[in-house]
CSV table of C-alpha atoms in Angstrom, one decimal:
chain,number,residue,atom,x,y,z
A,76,UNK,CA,1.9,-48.5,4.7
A,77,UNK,CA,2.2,-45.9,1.7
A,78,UNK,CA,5.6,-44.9,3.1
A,79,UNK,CA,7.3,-48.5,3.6
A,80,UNK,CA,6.4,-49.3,-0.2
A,81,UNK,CA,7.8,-46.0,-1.1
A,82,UNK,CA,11.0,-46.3,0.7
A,83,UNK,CA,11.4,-50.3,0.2
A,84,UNK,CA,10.7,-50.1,-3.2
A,85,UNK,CA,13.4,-47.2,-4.6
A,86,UNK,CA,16.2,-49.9,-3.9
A,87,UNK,CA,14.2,-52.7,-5.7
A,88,UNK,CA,13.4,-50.0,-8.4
A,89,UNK,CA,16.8,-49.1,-9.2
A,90,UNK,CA,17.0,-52.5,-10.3
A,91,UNK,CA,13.5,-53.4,-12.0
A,92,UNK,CA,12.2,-49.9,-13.5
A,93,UNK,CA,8.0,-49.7,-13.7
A,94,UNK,CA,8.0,-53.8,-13.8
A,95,UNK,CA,7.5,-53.6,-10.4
A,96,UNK,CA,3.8,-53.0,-11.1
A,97,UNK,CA,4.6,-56.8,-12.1
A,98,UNK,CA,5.4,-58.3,-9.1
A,99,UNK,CA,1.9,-56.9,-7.3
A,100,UNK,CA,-0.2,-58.0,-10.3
A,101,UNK,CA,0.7,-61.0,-11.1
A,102,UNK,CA,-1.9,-63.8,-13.0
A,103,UNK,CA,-1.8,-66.5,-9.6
A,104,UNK,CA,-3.2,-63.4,-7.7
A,105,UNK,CA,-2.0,-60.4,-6.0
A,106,UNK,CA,1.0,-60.0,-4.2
A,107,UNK,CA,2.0,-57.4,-1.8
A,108,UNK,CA,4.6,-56.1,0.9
A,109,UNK,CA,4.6,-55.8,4.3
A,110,UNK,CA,6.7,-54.6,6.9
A,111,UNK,CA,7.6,-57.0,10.2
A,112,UNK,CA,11.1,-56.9,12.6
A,113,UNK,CA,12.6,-54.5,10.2
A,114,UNK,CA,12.3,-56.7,7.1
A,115,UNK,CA,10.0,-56.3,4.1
A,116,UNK,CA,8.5,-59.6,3.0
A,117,UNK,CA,6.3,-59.9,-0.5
A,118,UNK,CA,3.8,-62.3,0.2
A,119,UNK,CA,0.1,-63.2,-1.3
A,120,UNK,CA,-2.5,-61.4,-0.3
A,121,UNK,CA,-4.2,-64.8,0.6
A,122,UNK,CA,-1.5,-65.8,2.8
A,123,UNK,CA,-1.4,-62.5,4.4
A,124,UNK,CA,-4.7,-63.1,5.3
A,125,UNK,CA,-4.6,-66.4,6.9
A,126,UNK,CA,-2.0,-65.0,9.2
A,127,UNK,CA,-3.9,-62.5,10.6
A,128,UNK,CA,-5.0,-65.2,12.6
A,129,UNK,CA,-1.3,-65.0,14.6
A,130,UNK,CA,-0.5,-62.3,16.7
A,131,UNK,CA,2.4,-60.3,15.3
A,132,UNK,CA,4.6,-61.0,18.1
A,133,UNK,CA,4.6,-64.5,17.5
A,134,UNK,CA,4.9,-64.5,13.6
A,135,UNK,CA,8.3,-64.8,13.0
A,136,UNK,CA,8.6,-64.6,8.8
A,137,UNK,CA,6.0,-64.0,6.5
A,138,UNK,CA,5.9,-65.1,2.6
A,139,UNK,CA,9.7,-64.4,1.1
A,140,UNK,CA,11.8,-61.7,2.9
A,141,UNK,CA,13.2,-58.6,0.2
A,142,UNK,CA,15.2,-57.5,2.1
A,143,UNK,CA,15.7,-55.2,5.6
A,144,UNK,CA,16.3,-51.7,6.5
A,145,UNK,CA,19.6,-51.1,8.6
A,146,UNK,CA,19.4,-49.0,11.8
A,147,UNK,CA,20.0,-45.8,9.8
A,148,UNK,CA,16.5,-46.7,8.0
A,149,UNK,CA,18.2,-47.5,4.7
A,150,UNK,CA,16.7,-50.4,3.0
A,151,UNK,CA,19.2,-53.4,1.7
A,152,UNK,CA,17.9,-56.1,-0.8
A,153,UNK,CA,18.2,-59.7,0.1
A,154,UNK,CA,19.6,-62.6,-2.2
A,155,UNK,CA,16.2,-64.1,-1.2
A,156,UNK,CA,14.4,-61.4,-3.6
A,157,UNK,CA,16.7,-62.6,-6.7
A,158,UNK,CA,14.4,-64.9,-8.0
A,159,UNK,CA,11.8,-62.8,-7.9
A,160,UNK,CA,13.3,-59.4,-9.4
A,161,UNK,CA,15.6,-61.4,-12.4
A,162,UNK,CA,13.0,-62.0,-14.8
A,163,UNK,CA,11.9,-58.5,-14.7
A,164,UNK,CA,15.5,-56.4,-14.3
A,165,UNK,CA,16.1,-54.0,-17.3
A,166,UNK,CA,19.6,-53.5,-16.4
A,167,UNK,CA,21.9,-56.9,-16.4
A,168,UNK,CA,25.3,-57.7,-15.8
A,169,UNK,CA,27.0,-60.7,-17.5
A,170,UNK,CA,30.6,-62.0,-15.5
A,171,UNK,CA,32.5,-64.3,-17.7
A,172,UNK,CA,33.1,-68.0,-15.8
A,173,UNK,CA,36.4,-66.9,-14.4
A,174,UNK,CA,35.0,-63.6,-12.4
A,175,UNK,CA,31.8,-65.8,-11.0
A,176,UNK,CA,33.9,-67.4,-8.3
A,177,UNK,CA,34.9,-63.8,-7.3
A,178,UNK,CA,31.6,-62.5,-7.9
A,179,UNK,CA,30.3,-65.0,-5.4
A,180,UNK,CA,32.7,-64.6,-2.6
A,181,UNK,CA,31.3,-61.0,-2.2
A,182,UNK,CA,34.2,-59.1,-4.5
A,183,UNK,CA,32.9,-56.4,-6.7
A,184,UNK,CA,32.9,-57.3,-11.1
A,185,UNK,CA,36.2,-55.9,-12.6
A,186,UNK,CA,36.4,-55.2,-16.2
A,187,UNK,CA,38.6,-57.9,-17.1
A,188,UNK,CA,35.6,-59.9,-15.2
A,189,UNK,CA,32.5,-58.5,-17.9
A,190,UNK,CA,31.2,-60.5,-20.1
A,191,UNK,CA,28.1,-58.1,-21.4
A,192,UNK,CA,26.1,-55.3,-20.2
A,193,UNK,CA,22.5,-54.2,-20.8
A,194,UNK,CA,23.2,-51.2,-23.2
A,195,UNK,CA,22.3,-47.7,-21.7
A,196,UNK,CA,23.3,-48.9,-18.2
A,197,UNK,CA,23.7,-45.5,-16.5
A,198,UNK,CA,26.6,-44.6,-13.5
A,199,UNK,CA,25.1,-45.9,-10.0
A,200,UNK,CA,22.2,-47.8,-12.0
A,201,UNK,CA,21.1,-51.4,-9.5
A,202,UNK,CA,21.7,-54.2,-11.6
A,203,UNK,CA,21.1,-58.1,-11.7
A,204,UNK,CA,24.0,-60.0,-12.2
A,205,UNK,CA,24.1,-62.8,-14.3
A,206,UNK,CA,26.2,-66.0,-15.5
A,207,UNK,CA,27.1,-65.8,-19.2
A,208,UNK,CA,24.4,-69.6,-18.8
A,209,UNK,CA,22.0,-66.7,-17.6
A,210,UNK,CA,22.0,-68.2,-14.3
A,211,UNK,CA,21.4,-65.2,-12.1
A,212,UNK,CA,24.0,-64.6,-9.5
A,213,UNK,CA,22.9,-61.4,-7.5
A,214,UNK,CA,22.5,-57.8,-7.2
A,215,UNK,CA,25.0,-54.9,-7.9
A,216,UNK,CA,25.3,-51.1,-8.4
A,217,UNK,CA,26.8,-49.8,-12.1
A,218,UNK,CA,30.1,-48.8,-10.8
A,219,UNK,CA,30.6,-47.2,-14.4
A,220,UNK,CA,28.0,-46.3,-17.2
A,221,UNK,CA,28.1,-48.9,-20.8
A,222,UNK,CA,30.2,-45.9,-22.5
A,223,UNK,CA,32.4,-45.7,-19.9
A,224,UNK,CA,33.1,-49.5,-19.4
A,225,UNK,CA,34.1,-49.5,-22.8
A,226,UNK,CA,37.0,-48.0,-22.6
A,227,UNK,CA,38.2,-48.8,-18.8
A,228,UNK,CA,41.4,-50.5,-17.7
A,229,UNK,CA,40.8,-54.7,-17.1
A,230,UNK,CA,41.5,-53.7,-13.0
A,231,UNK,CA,39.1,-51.0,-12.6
A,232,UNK,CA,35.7,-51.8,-10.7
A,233,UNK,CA,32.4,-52.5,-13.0
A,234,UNK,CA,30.0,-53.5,-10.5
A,235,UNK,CA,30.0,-52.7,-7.0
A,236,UNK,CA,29.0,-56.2,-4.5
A,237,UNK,CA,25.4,-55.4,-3.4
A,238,UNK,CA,24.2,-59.1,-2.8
A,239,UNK,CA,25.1,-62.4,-4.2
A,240,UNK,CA,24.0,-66.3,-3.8
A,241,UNK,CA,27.2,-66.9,-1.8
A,242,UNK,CA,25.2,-65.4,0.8
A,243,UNK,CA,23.1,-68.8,1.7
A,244,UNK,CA,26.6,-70.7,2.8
A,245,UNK,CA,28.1,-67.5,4.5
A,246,UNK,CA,25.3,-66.2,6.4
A,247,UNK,CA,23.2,-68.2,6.1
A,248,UNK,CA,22.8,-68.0,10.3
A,249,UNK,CA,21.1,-64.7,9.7
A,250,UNK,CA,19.0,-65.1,6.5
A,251,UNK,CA,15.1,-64.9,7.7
């Protein structure tokens, strides 16, 4: 299992640093992830547990799903891990009201689109993406470092589209 946290967790990482040590430690008990049907779920160690009790190939889900690896074993968050990884993301992504719309029918965060950015972002950095209500909104990759968005054309891509709350209406056949 020392090798499914280490490859599940670099995406998740990118996005929440060392707090991640805060999402397995947490104060209503300990929390950990396990691999089933391609997909990493975080769930309590109680729970985990109590399903030991049903054979694996009749569990279907277990806890809240992270996200999945893809058949060339990379591993893609989920919007269902938002709530989750938001209170703990060093790097964050403001959209102004206009660019949420956008944001959330799966289009990447232009400039003329950014309300704020964490300072220090770096190039290719996984960040959350927030409202300017600090509603979080999903997940994206630093298309551009802070220096660099500074001084950017309004057109030119911020974020790149990782994972957004959109996601629930337009798949939300496929989201287990």
């Amino acid at each position: 299992m020392d090798s499914l946290t280490t490859s599940s967790s670099s995406s998740t990482i990118r996005s929440i640093g060392e707090n991640i040590k805060l999402l397995v430690d947490r104060p209503d008990g300990t929390y950990c992830f396990r691999l089933h049907n391609d997909r990493v779920y975080y769930v309590s160690e109680k729970i985990l547990k109590l399903a030991t009790n049903i054979a694996r190939d009749q569990l279907v889900s277990l806890g809240t799903c992270f996200g999945k690896f893809t058949k060339t074993q990379k591993f893609r968050l989920h919007v269902t891990a938002l709530d989750y990884l938001a209170p703990y993301a060093k790097y964050k992504v403001w959209v102004k009201p206009g660019a949420e719309q956008s944001f959330l029918y799966g289009n990447h965060v232009l400039k003329s689109g950014l309300g704020r950015i964490t300072e220090n972002t770096a190039q290719y950095q996984g960040v959350i993406v927030y409202s300017m209500a600090d509603v979080p909104l999903g997940f994206g990759v630093a298309a551009k470092s802070t220096q660099e968005c500074r001084k950017l054309d309004p057109m030119q891509i911020v974020v790149f589209h990782q994972a957004d709350v959109g996601e629930y209406i337009r798949h939300e056949d496929t989201l287990t």
